[in-house]
Amino acid sequence: MTELSDGVSTRPLPSLDSTGRSALFTDARTANTFADIPVTDAELTEIWELARWAPTAANTQPLRITFVGRGEGRDRLVPHMDEGNRAKTASAPAVAVLAVDTRFHEHVPTLLPFRPELRDAFEANEELRTNTGRFNSALQAGYFILAVRSVGLAAGPMGGFDAKGIDAEFFPDGQWQSILVVNIGHPGETPWLDRLPRLEQSDVVRWA
Amino acid sequence: MTELSDGVSTRPLPSLDSTGRSALFTDARTANTFADIPVTDAELTEIWELARWAPTAANTQPLRITFVGRGEGRDRLVPHMDEGNRAKTASAPAVAVLAVDTRFHEHVPTLLPFRPELRDAFEANEELRTNTGRFNSALQAGYFILAVRSVGLAAGPMGGFDAKGIDAEFFPDGQWQSILVVNIGHPGETPWLDRLPRLEQSDVVRWA
């Protein structure tokens, strides 16, 4: 407990221990091969149960998730992946197609009950609606990738796919638009490529 | 250790324990007031040190971070925030202005050494460059928010600000463009609003 200057006490927030930091950030890697160990629907639901709580602008939550199992669904997905991504997408125990709901604002009266009129503001302003949906679904995709890692699974996010092809196949009414495909599973044989370099602090961080 | 069918052994990945899941997802909240406890430059560096490792498309890493301390820098920032965000931005111990580097592709030869020609592909295709920068910087903003929580600090992300005003003030050469402002600190008195509802699984998740 920390005593504030005005006499109010506040409990310090929990933080991640070294295992948690390793699992999500410092030692986590993008898997390129997967072990032949199934990923259950319960595990996939667990990922969503974590990711759903992280924040979005005006609580809009525009991200949608399609979990594509092995078999018929996967056969419909793989041809739309770039050639270099097909083998790993075919072999992954589970695959998530992440999408933005272009009609996310229909939920505003439920999600932001003290500002229901924001629904109509989004309806009237296509640029605001598109930018809000695109930005916040990408933000949520970041949460999703770390949520996959949080449950002890490896994530293989891929931007290399024919988005229009996936959308026509999986979202024919046009309301959802694919933004990222994520392979999910336990790492297989030689799953990691050499780690690529990261930018230096002086390239990324400024102080003002 | 799990024995694979082909005789190769793989070590299970670590996962987050309940404290870690609580800290990042299930009990974490957006702080609206901050305690009068400083946030050090070392803590802010620690946030960046975690967030930098999470994945981006073609390892592009377009997110840039400006940490704005109290004093002169903060005085330049606050007037560009929406009125409802000014008091909390003024009082936060630390503030991060997250931005996209519109010239992120200059780093491709270093960051993706086996595909240096991708730099020129981005240079030649403005739509690809803009979309890649926007999507991946938002993805990294998601990582950043969870990295703030990982070090035991509360994050207050805000989309309500005059982006052109911030860019003119902090990034006058036009190369960086602000995408999100995040207050950072220890929660203060009555820091949490009532938790807003989240979408149901049936609204978000499909199975294919």
Tab-separated table of C-alpha atoms in Angstrom:
chain	number	residue	atom	x	y	z
A	1	MET	CA	0.000	0.000	0.000
A	2	THR	CA	1.290	3.434	-0.899
A	3	GLU	CA	0.214	6.453	1.109
A	4	LEU	CA	-0.698	9.345	-1.161
A	5	SER	CA	-0.043	12.935	-0.191
A	6	ASP	CA	-3.762	13.530	0.343
A	7	GLY	CA	-4.035	10.618	2.762
A	8	VAL	CA	-5.689	8.202	0.329
A	9	SER	CA	-4.122	4.759	0.112
A	10	THR	CA	-3.710	2.923	-3.134
A	11	ARG	CA	-2.690	-0.674	-3.716
A	12	PRO	CA	0.214	-1.108	-6.157
A	13	LEU	CA	-0.829	-2.763	-9.400
A	14	PRO	CA	0.476	-6.262	-10.124
A	15	SER	CA	3.186	-6.592	-12.777
A	16	LEU	CA	4.490	-9.422	-14.936
A	17	ASP	CA	7.208	-11.611	-13.467
A	18	SER	CA	10.199	-12.647	-15.590
A	19	THR	CA	8.420	-15.778	-16.861
A	20	GLY	CA	5.483	-13.682	-18.017
A	21	ARG	CA	7.705	-11.097	-19.702
A	22	SER	CA	9.604	-13.885	-21.412
A	23	ALA	CA	6.392	-15.613	-22.545
A	24	LEU	CA	4.859	-12.502	-24.089
A	25	PHE	CA	7.751	-10.300	-25.152
A	26	THR	CA	11.437	-10.993	-24.613
A	27	ASP	CA	11.699	-14.673	-25.564
A	28	ALA	CA	8.480	-15.167	-27.537
A	29	ARG	CA	8.948	-15.867	-31.224
A	30	THR	CA	6.812	-16.240	-34.312
A	31	ALA	CA	6.414	-19.977	-34.970
A	32	ASN	CA	6.934	-21.239	-38.511
A	33	THR	CA	6.292	-24.926	-37.871
A	34	PHE	CA	3.799	-26.572	-35.538
A	35	ALA	CA	3.784	-29.811	-33.560
A	36	ASP	CA	1.071	-32.359	-34.254
A	37	ILE	CA	-0.739	-31.501	-31.021
A	38	PRO	CA	-4.352	-30.321	-31.340
A	39	VAL	CA	-5.529	-26.919	-30.165
A	40	THR	CA	-8.965	-27.256	-28.596
A	41	ASP	CA	-11.965	-24.988	-29.035
A	42	ALA	CA	-11.711	-24.362	-25.275
A	43	GLU	CA	-8.162	-23.016	-25.725
A	44	LEU	CA	-9.266	-20.776	-28.587
A	45	THR	CA	-12.150	-19.480	-26.475
A	46	GLU	CA	-9.661	-18.821	-23.645
A	47	ILE	CA	-7.637	-16.577	-26.005
A	48	TRP	CA	-10.733	-14.554	-26.875
A	49	GLU	CA	-11.732	-14.385	-23.189
A	50	LEU	CA	-8.452	-12.618	-22.418
A	51	ALA	CA	-8.209	-10.361	-25.463
A	52	ARG	CA	-11.770	-9.058	-25.164
A	53	TRP	CA	-10.997	-7.010	-22.039
A	54	ALA	CA	-8.242	-4.773	-23.424
A	55	PRO	CA	-9.261	-1.198	-24.256
A	56	THR	CA	-10.541	0.349	-27.498
A	57	ALA	CA	-11.569	3.894	-28.428
A	58	ALA	CA	-15.071	4.660	-27.145
A	59	ASN	CA	-15.264	0.931	-26.288
A	60	THR	CA	-16.001	0.189	-29.955
A	61	GLN	CA	-14.366	-3.303	-30.096
A	62	PRO	CA	-14.413	-3.637	-33.906
A	63	LEU	CA	-12.287	-6.838	-34.083
A	64	ARG	CA	-13.953	-10.066	-35.243
A	65	ILE	CA	-12.401	-13.529	-35.152
A	66	THR	CA	-13.015	-16.549	-37.362
A	67	PHE	CA	-11.320	-19.692	-36.081
A	68	VAL	CA	-10.654	-21.979	-39.024
A	69	GLY	CA	-10.182	-25.645	-38.124
A	70	ARG	CA	-8.520	-28.332	-40.194
A	71	GLY	CA	-10.558	-29.812	-43.017
A	72	GLU	CA	-13.083	-28.068	-45.186
A	73	GLY	CA	-12.623	-24.594	-43.701
A	74	ARG	CA	-8.864	-24.754	-44.025
A	75	ASP	CA	-9.150	-25.956	-47.620
A	76	ARG	CA	-11.127	-22.801	-48.401
A	77	LEU	CA	-8.521	-20.572	-46.691
A	78	VAL	CA	-5.139	-21.873	-47.862
A	79	PRO	CA	-5.441	-20.956	-51.584
A	80	HIS	CA	-5.863	-17.280	-50.607
A	81	MET	CA	-2.590	-17.219	-48.662
A	82	ASP	CA	0.609	-16.049	-50.383
A	83	GLU	CA	2.527	-19.029	-51.678
A	84	GLY	CA	5.200	-18.784	-48.963
A	85	ASN	CA	2.532	-18.952	-46.249
A	86	ARG	CA	0.476	-21.873	-47.596
A	87	ALA	CA	2.339	-24.854	-46.128
A	88	LYS	CA	2.439	-23.478	-42.582
A	89	THR	CA	-1.185	-22.318	-42.732
A	90	ALA	CA	-2.222	-25.772	-43.962
A	91	SER	CA	-0.326	-27.515	-41.155
A	92	ALA	CA	-1.214	-25.242	-38.215
A	93	PRO	CA	-3.515	-26.900	-35.656
A	94	ALA	CA	-5.687	-23.758	-35.591
A	95	VAL	CA	-5.870	-20.591	-37.636
A	96	ALA	CA	-7.607	-17.307	-36.772
A	97	VAL	CA	-8.748	-14.941	-39.503
A	98	LEU	CA	-8.931	-11.524	-37.831
A	99	ALA	CA	-11.303	-9.018	-39.395
A	100	VAL	CA	-12.789	-5.588	-38.836
A	101	ASP	CA	-16.574	-5.298	-38.597
A	102	THR	CA	-17.361	-2.321	-40.833
A	103	ARG	CA	-20.722	-2.002	-39.009
A	104	PHE	CA	-19.120	-2.033	-35.534
A	105	HIS	CA	-20.981	1.158	-34.660
A	106	GLU	CA	-24.329	-0.670	-34.552
A	107	HIS	CA	-23.234	-1.896	-31.101
A	108	VAL	CA	-22.434	1.577	-29.706
A	109	PRO	CA	-25.755	2.044	-27.822
A	110	THR	CA	-24.994	-1.182	-25.912
A	111	LEU	CA	-21.249	-0.675	-25.492
A	112	LEU	CA	-21.256	3.031	-24.617
A	113	PRO	CA	-24.683	3.475	-23.022
A	114	PHE	CA	-24.058	7.075	-21.904
A	115	ARG	CA	-23.274	8.212	-25.480
A	116	PRO	CA	-25.626	6.260	-27.772
A	117	GLU	CA	-25.665	9.129	-30.282
A	118	LEU	CA	-22.125	8.228	-31.272
A	119	ARG	CA	-23.686	5.464	-33.358
A	120	ASP	CA	-25.245	8.065	-35.627
A	121	ALA	CA	-22.052	10.115	-35.755
A	122	PHE	CA	-20.223	7.053	-37.102
A	123	GLU	CA	-23.085	6.296	-39.495
A	124	ALA	CA	-22.920	9.827	-40.926
A	125	ASN	CA	-19.127	10.040	-41.252
A	126	GLU	CA	-17.617	7.272	-43.347
A	127	GLU	CA	-14.035	8.475	-42.920
A	128	LEU	CA	-14.342	8.553	-39.115
A	129	ARG	CA	-16.026	5.140	-39.161
A	130	THR	CA	-13.390	3.553	-41.405
A	131	ASN	CA	-10.441	5.055	-39.520
A	132	THR	CA	-11.851	4.105	-36.114
A	133	GLY	CA	-12.576	0.549	-37.241
A	134	ARG	CA	-9.187	0.082	-38.907
A	135	PHE	CA	-7.134	1.561	-36.063
A	136	ASN	CA	-8.933	-0.175	-33.221
A	137	SER	CA	-9.163	-3.587	-34.895
A	138	ALA	CA	-5.378	-3.446	-35.454
A	139	LEU	CA	-4.891	-2.449	-31.811
A	140	GLN	CA	-7.017	-5.458	-30.834
A	141	ALA	CA	-5.010	-7.694	-33.182
A	142	GLY	CA	-1.966	-6.767	-31.072
A	143	TYR	CA	-3.865	-7.772	-27.929
A	144	PHE	CA	-4.945	-11.005	-29.636
A	145	ILE	CA	-1.377	-12.040	-30.532
A	146	LEU	CA	-0.236	-11.493	-26.941
A	147	ALA	CA	-3.316	-13.359	-25.674
A	148	VAL	CA	-2.336	-16.387	-27.805
A	149	ARG	CA	1.057	-16.319	-26.103
A	150	SER	CA	-0.583	-15.825	-22.699
A	151	VAL	CA	-2.224	-19.263	-22.885
A	152	GLY	CA	1.083	-20.963	-23.759
A	153	LEU	CA	0.576	-21.227	-27.524
A	154	ALA	CA	2.734	-19.907	-30.343
A	155	ALA	CA	1.310	-17.356	-32.762
A	156	GLY	CA	2.276	-17.026	-36.403
A	157	PRO	CA	0.769	-13.739	-37.652
A	158	MET	CA	0.782	-13.252	-41.434
A	159	GLY	CA	-0.085	-10.249	-43.566
A	160	GLY	CA	0.654	-12.075	-46.821
A	161	PHE	CA	-2.735	-13.110	-48.230
A	162	ASP	CA	-5.322	-12.054	-50.786
A	163	ALA	CA	-7.707	-10.106	-48.558
A	164	LYS	CA	-10.371	-9.762	-51.223
A	165	GLY	CA	-10.245	-13.507	-51.850
A	166	ILE	CA	-10.623	-14.341	-48.153
A	167	ASP	CA	-13.421	-11.800	-47.763
A	168	ALA	CA	-15.372	-13.202	-50.741
A	169	GLU	CA	-14.979	-16.743	-49.392
A	170	PHE	CA	-15.648	-16.181	-45.684
A	171	PHE	CA	-17.507	-12.849	-45.475
A	172	PRO	CA	-19.641	-12.724	-48.631
A	173	ASP	CA	-22.042	-10.090	-47.290
A	174	GLY	CA	-19.110	-7.636	-47.148
A	175	GLN	CA	-19.573	-6.553	-43.533
A	176	TRP	CA	-16.376	-8.110	-42.157
A	177	GLN	CA	-13.026	-7.386	-43.842
A	178	SER	CA	-9.942	-9.488	-43.111
A	179	ILE	CA	-6.922	-7.707	-41.608
A	180	LEU	CA	-4.560	-10.485	-40.388
A	181	VAL	CA	-4.277	-14.275	-40.381
A	182	VAL	CA	-2.720	-15.932	-37.325
A	183	ASN	CA	-1.530	-19.529	-37.145
A	184	ILE	CA	-1.871	-20.986	-33.646
A	185	GLY	CA	-0.320	-24.089	-32.114
A	186	HIS	CA	2.536	-25.641	-30.227
A	187	PRO	CA	5.914	-25.099	-31.917
A	188	GLY	CA	7.153	-28.002	-34.056
A	189	GLU	CA	10.565	-28.987	-35.327
A	190	THR	CA	12.981	-26.041	-35.888
A	191	PRO	CA	10.092	-23.612	-35.448
A	192	TRP	CA	12.114	-20.421	-35.106
A	193	LEU	CA	14.047	-18.504	-37.722
A	194	ASP	CA	17.010	-16.429	-36.513
A	195	ARG	CA	15.663	-13.485	-34.595
A	196	LEU	CA	15.557	-10.385	-36.755
A	197	PRO	CA	17.062	-7.141	-35.427
A	198	ARG	CA	15.018	-4.537	-33.609
A	199	LEU	CA	15.434	-0.780	-33.961
A	200	GLU	CA	17.614	0.929	-31.385
A	201	GLN	CA	16.089	3.141	-28.716
A	202	SER	CA	17.584	6.228	-30.405
A	203	ASP	CA	15.625	5.397	-33.593
A	204	VAL	CA	12.313	4.953	-31.797
A	205	VAL	CA	12.151	6.966	-28.575
A	206	ARG	CA	12.303	10.720	-28.050
A	207	TRP	CA	11.914	12.695	-24.827
A	208	ALA	CA	9.997	15.986	-24.707
B	1	MET	CA	8.673	-32.131	-22.534
B	2	THR	CA	6.268	-33.461	-25.140
B	3	GLU	CA	7.347	-36.306	-27.433
B	4	LEU	CA	6.279	-35.626	-31.000
B	5	SER	CA	5.246	-38.400	-33.338
B	6	ASP	CA	8.500	-38.076	-35.278
B	7	GLY	CA	10.608	-38.506	-32.145
B	8	VAL	CA	11.531	-34.845	-31.762
B	9	SER	CA	10.995	-33.397	-28.319
B	10	THR	CA	9.660	-29.935	-27.735
B	11	ARG	CA	9.502	-27.988	-24.516
B	12	PRO	CA	6.054	-26.546	-23.724
B	13	LEU	CA	5.939	-22.769	-23.925
B	14	PRO	CA	5.444	-20.805	-20.703
B	15	SER	CA	2.057	-19.190	-20.140
B	16	LEU	CA	0.748	-16.383	-17.960
B	17	ASP	CA	-0.323	-17.263	-14.444
B	18	SER	CA	-3.517	-15.812	-12.987
B	19	THR	CA	-1.711	-12.734	-11.645
B	20	GLY	CA	-0.298	-12.007	-15.076
B	21	ARG	CA	-3.653	-12.500	-16.793
B	22	SER	CA	-5.257	-10.231	-14.241
B	23	ALA	CA	-2.550	-7.556	-14.639
B	24	LEU	CA	-2.785	-7.400	-18.429
B	25	PHE	CA	-6.322	-8.393	-19.311
B	26	THR	CA	-9.039	-9.505	-16.930
B	27	ASP	CA	-8.681	-6.984	-14.084
B	28	ALA	CA	-6.678	-4.224	-15.810
B	29	ARG	CA	-8.510	-0.956	-16.279
B	30	THR	CA	-7.979	2.359	-17.986
B	31	ALA	CA	-6.914	4.861	-15.299
B	32	ASN	CA	-8.594	8.264	-15.249
B	33	THR	CA	-6.750	9.715	-12.261
B	34	PHE	CA	-3.114	9.283	-11.221
B	35	ALA	CA	-1.350	9.251	-7.868
B	36	ASP	CA	1.350	11.824	-7.199
B	37	ILE	CA	4.099	9.228	-7.612
B	38	PRO	CA	6.740	9.890	-10.288
B	39	VAL	CA	7.310	7.551	-13.225
B	40	THR	CA	11.039	7.359	-13.937
B	41	ASP	CA	12.783	7.424	-17.296
B	42	ALA	CA	14.060	3.946	-16.401
B	43	GLU	CA	10.465	2.690	-16.093
B	44	LEU	CA	9.526	4.255	-19.422
B	45	THR	CA	12.575	2.649	-21.052
B	46	GLU	CA	11.529	-0.675	-19.521
B	47	ILE	CA	8.140	-0.389	-21.273
B	48	TRP	CA	9.837	0.168	-24.622
B	49	GLU	CA	12.284	-2.685	-23.941
B	50	LEU	CA	9.336	-5.088	-23.678
B	51	ALA	CA	7.177	-3.750	-26.488
B	52	ARG	CA	9.991	-3.662	-29.047
B	53	TRP	CA	10.150	-7.477	-29.311
B	54	ALA	CA	6.581	-8.179	-30.422
B	55	PRO	CA	6.109	-8.962	-34.116
B	56	THR	CA	5.334	-6.697	-37.082
B	57	ALA	CA	4.822	-7.382	-40.793
B	58	ALA	CA	8.170	-7.866	-42.523
B	59	ASN	CA	9.736	-6.677	-39.241
B	60	THR	CA	8.928	-3.089	-40.221
B	61	GLN	CA	8.431	-1.698	-36.653
B	62	PRO	CA	6.884	1.626	-37.714
B	63	LEU	CA	5.847	2.771	-34.187
B	64	ARG	CA	7.651	5.746	-32.667
B	65	ILE	CA	7.307	6.966	-29.069
B	66	THR	CA	7.681	10.447	-27.606
B	67	PHE	CA	7.663	10.476	-23.810
B	68	VAL	CA	6.405	13.848	-22.643
B	69	GLY	CA	7.410	14.783	-19.091
B	70	ARG	CA	5.811	17.379	-16.847
B	71	GLY	CA	6.701	20.976	-17.503
B	72	GLU	CA	7.410	22.621	-20.824
B	73	GLY	CA	6.725	19.539	-22.973
B	74	ARG	CA	3.407	18.871	-21.274
B	75	ASP	CA	2.393	22.506	-21.637
B	76	ARG	CA	2.872	22.127	-25.394
B	77	LEU	CA	0.793	18.924	-25.486
B	78	VAL	CA	-2.257	19.597	-23.318
B	79	PRO	CA	-3.898	22.311	-25.492
B	80	HIS	CA	-4.113	19.808	-28.380
B	81	MET	CA	-6.057	17.274	-26.309
B	82	ASP	CA	-9.870	17.254	-26.452
B	83	GLU	CA	-11.269	19.264	-23.586
B	84	GLY	CA	-12.399	16.194	-21.650
B	85	ASN	CA	-8.874	14.750	-21.775
B	86	ARG	CA	-6.929	17.856	-20.734
B	87	ALA	CA	-7.042	17.605	-16.937
B	88	LYS	CA	-5.948	13.977	-16.801
B	89	THR	CA	-3.232	14.509	-19.427
B	90	ALA	CA	-1.952	17.507	-17.457
B	91	SER	CA	-1.855	15.518	-14.211
B	92	ALA	CA	-0.411	12.210	-15.474
B	93	PRO	CA	3.145	11.549	-14.231
B	94	ALA	CA	4.178	10.530	-17.766
B	95	VAL	CA	2.562	10.707	-21.186
B	96	ALA	CA	3.524	8.859	-24.369
B	97	VAL	CA	2.636	10.258	-27.777
B	98	LEU	CA	2.603	7.259	-30.110
B	99	ALA	CA	3.247	7.965	-33.776
B	100	VAL	CA	3.825	6.221	-37.088
B	101	ASP	CA	7.088	6.915	-38.915
B	102	THR	CA	5.955	7.515	-42.502
B	103	ARG	CA	9.551	6.772	-43.636
B	104	PHE	CA	9.726	3.480	-41.699
B	105	HIS	CA	10.824	1.680	-44.863
B	106	GLU	CA	14.235	3.403	-44.792
B	107	HIS	CA	15.170	0.836	-42.111
B	108	VAL	CA	14.156	-2.229	-44.147
B	109	PRO	CA	17.700	-3.106	-45.348
B	110	THR	CA	18.787	-3.317	-41.686
B	111	LEU	CA	15.635	-4.919	-40.300
B	112	LEU	CA	15.009	-7.458	-43.064
B	113	PRO	CA	18.534	-8.072	-44.404
B	114	PHE	CA	17.511	-10.925	-46.710
B	115	ARG	CA	14.938	-8.743	-48.532
B	116	PRO	CA	16.450	-5.245	-48.760
B	117	GLU	CA	14.598	-4.580	-52.032
B	118	LEU	CA	11.367	-4.276	-50.032
B	119	ARG	CA	12.535	-0.767	-49.155
B	120	ASP	CA	12.160	0.263	-52.795
B	121	ALA	CA	8.807	-1.526	-53.114
B	122	PHE	CA	7.492	0.596	-50.236
B	123	GLU	CA	9.066	3.739	-51.710
B	124	ALA	CA	7.329	3.140	-55.050
B	125	ASN	CA	3.892	2.263	-53.660
B	126	GLU	CA	2.442	4.940	-51.408
B	127	GLU	CA	-0.764	3.022	-50.660
B	128	LEU	CA	1.175	-0.077	-49.552
B	129	ARG	CA	3.526	2.097	-47.481
B	130	THR	CA	0.723	4.013	-45.786
B	131	ASN	CA	-1.376	0.923	-45.071
B	132	THR	CA	1.597	-1.050	-43.731
B	133	GLY	CA	2.683	1.830	-41.508
B	134	ARG	CA	-0.814	2.509	-40.195
B	135	PHE	CA	-1.713	-1.123	-39.514
B	136	ASN	CA	1.558	-2.130	-37.900
B	137	SER	CA	1.947	0.993	-35.766
B	138	ALA	CA	-1.568	0.346	-34.390
B	139	LEU	CA	-0.638	-3.294	-33.733
B	140	GLN	CA	2.434	-2.040	-31.847
B	141	ALA	CA	0.286	0.450	-29.926
B	142	GLY	CA	-1.619	-2.586	-28.618
B	143	TYR	CA	1.669	-4.167	-27.540
B	144	PHE	CA	2.714	-0.872	-25.934
B	145	ILE	CA	-0.451	-0.593	-23.805
B	146	LEU	CA	0.014	-4.139	-22.512
B	147	ALA	CA	3.724	-3.433	-21.902
B	148	VAL	CA	2.761	-0.453	-19.698
B	149	ARG	CA	0.600	-2.813	-17.671
B	150	SER	CA	3.378	-5.419	-17.613
B	151	VAL	CA	5.636	-3.128	-15.562
B	152	GLY	CA	2.893	-2.463	-12.996
B	153	LEU	CA	1.729	0.900	-14.295
B	154	ALA	CA	-1.729	1.987	-15.404
B	155	ALA	CA	-2.285	3.127	-18.995
B	156	GLY	CA	-4.816	5.717	-20.089
B	157	PRO	CA	-4.976	5.553	-23.900
B	158	MET	CA	-6.805	8.431	-25.598
B	159	GLY	CA	-7.841	8.952	-29.198
B	160	GLY	CA	-9.424	12.339	-28.486
B	161	PHE	CA	-6.870	14.943	-29.616
B	162	ASP	CA	-6.087	17.246	-32.533
B	163	ALA	CA	-3.591	15.096	-34.435
B	164	LYS	CA	-2.604	17.867	-36.827
B	165	GLY	CA	-1.955	20.193	-33.903
B	166	ILE	CA	0.242	17.640	-32.099
B	167	ASP	CA	2.110	16.836	-35.307
B	168	ALA	CA	2.820	20.507	-36.040
B	169	GLU	CA	4.049	21.044	-32.469
B	170	PHE	CA	6.125	17.872	-31.957
B	171	PHE	CA	6.899	16.567	-35.470
B	172	PRO	CA	7.275	19.713	-37.600
B	173	ASP	CA	9.193	17.945	-40.386
B	174	GLY	CA	6.104	15.827	-41.068
B	175	GLN	CA	7.797	12.420	-40.906
B	176	TRP	CA	6.107	11.185	-37.741
B	177	GLN	CA	2.301	11.306	-37.422
B	178	SER	CA	0.565	10.899	-34.058
B	179	ILE	CA	-1.836	7.959	-33.669
B	180	LEU	CA	-2.549	7.663	-29.909
B	181	VAL	CA	-1.749	9.453	-26.644
B	182	VAL	CA	-1.265	7.315	-23.533
B	183	ASN	CA	-1.219	8.605	-19.965
B	184	ILE	CA	1.023	6.519	-17.699
B	185	GLY	CA	1.226	6.351	-13.924
B	186	HIS	CA	0.057	4.777	-10.710
B	187	PRO	CA	-3.718	4.977	-10.247
B	188	GLY	CA	-4.923	7.836	-8.031
B	189	GLU	CA	-8.135	8.461	-6.137
B	190	THR	CA	-11.257	6.808	-7.673
B	191	PRO	CA	-9.260	6.046	-10.835
B	192	TRP	CA	-11.705	3.627	-12.450
B	193	LEU	CA	-15.048	4.307	-14.059
B	194	ASP	CA	-17.587	1.491	-14.059
B	195	ARG	CA	-16.387	-1.179	-16.425
B	196	LEU	CA	-18.103	-0.900	-19.771
B	197	PRO	CA	-19.691	-4.001	-21.342
B	198	ARG	CA	-17.843	-6.232	-23.770
B	199	LEU	CA	-19.378	-7.895	-26.814
B	200	GLU	CA	-20.579	-11.462	-26.384
B	201	GLN	CA	-18.690	-14.336	-27.968
B	202	SER	CA	-21.538	-14.860	-30.433
B	203	ASP	CA	-21.084	-11.293	-31.708
B	204	VAL	CA	-17.336	-11.647	-32.207
B	205	VAL	CA	-16.311	-15.255	-32.825
B	206	ARG	CA	-17.231	-17.588	-35.690
B	207	TRP	CA	-16.019	-21.111	-36.386
B	208	ALA	CA	-15.206	-22.317	-39.914
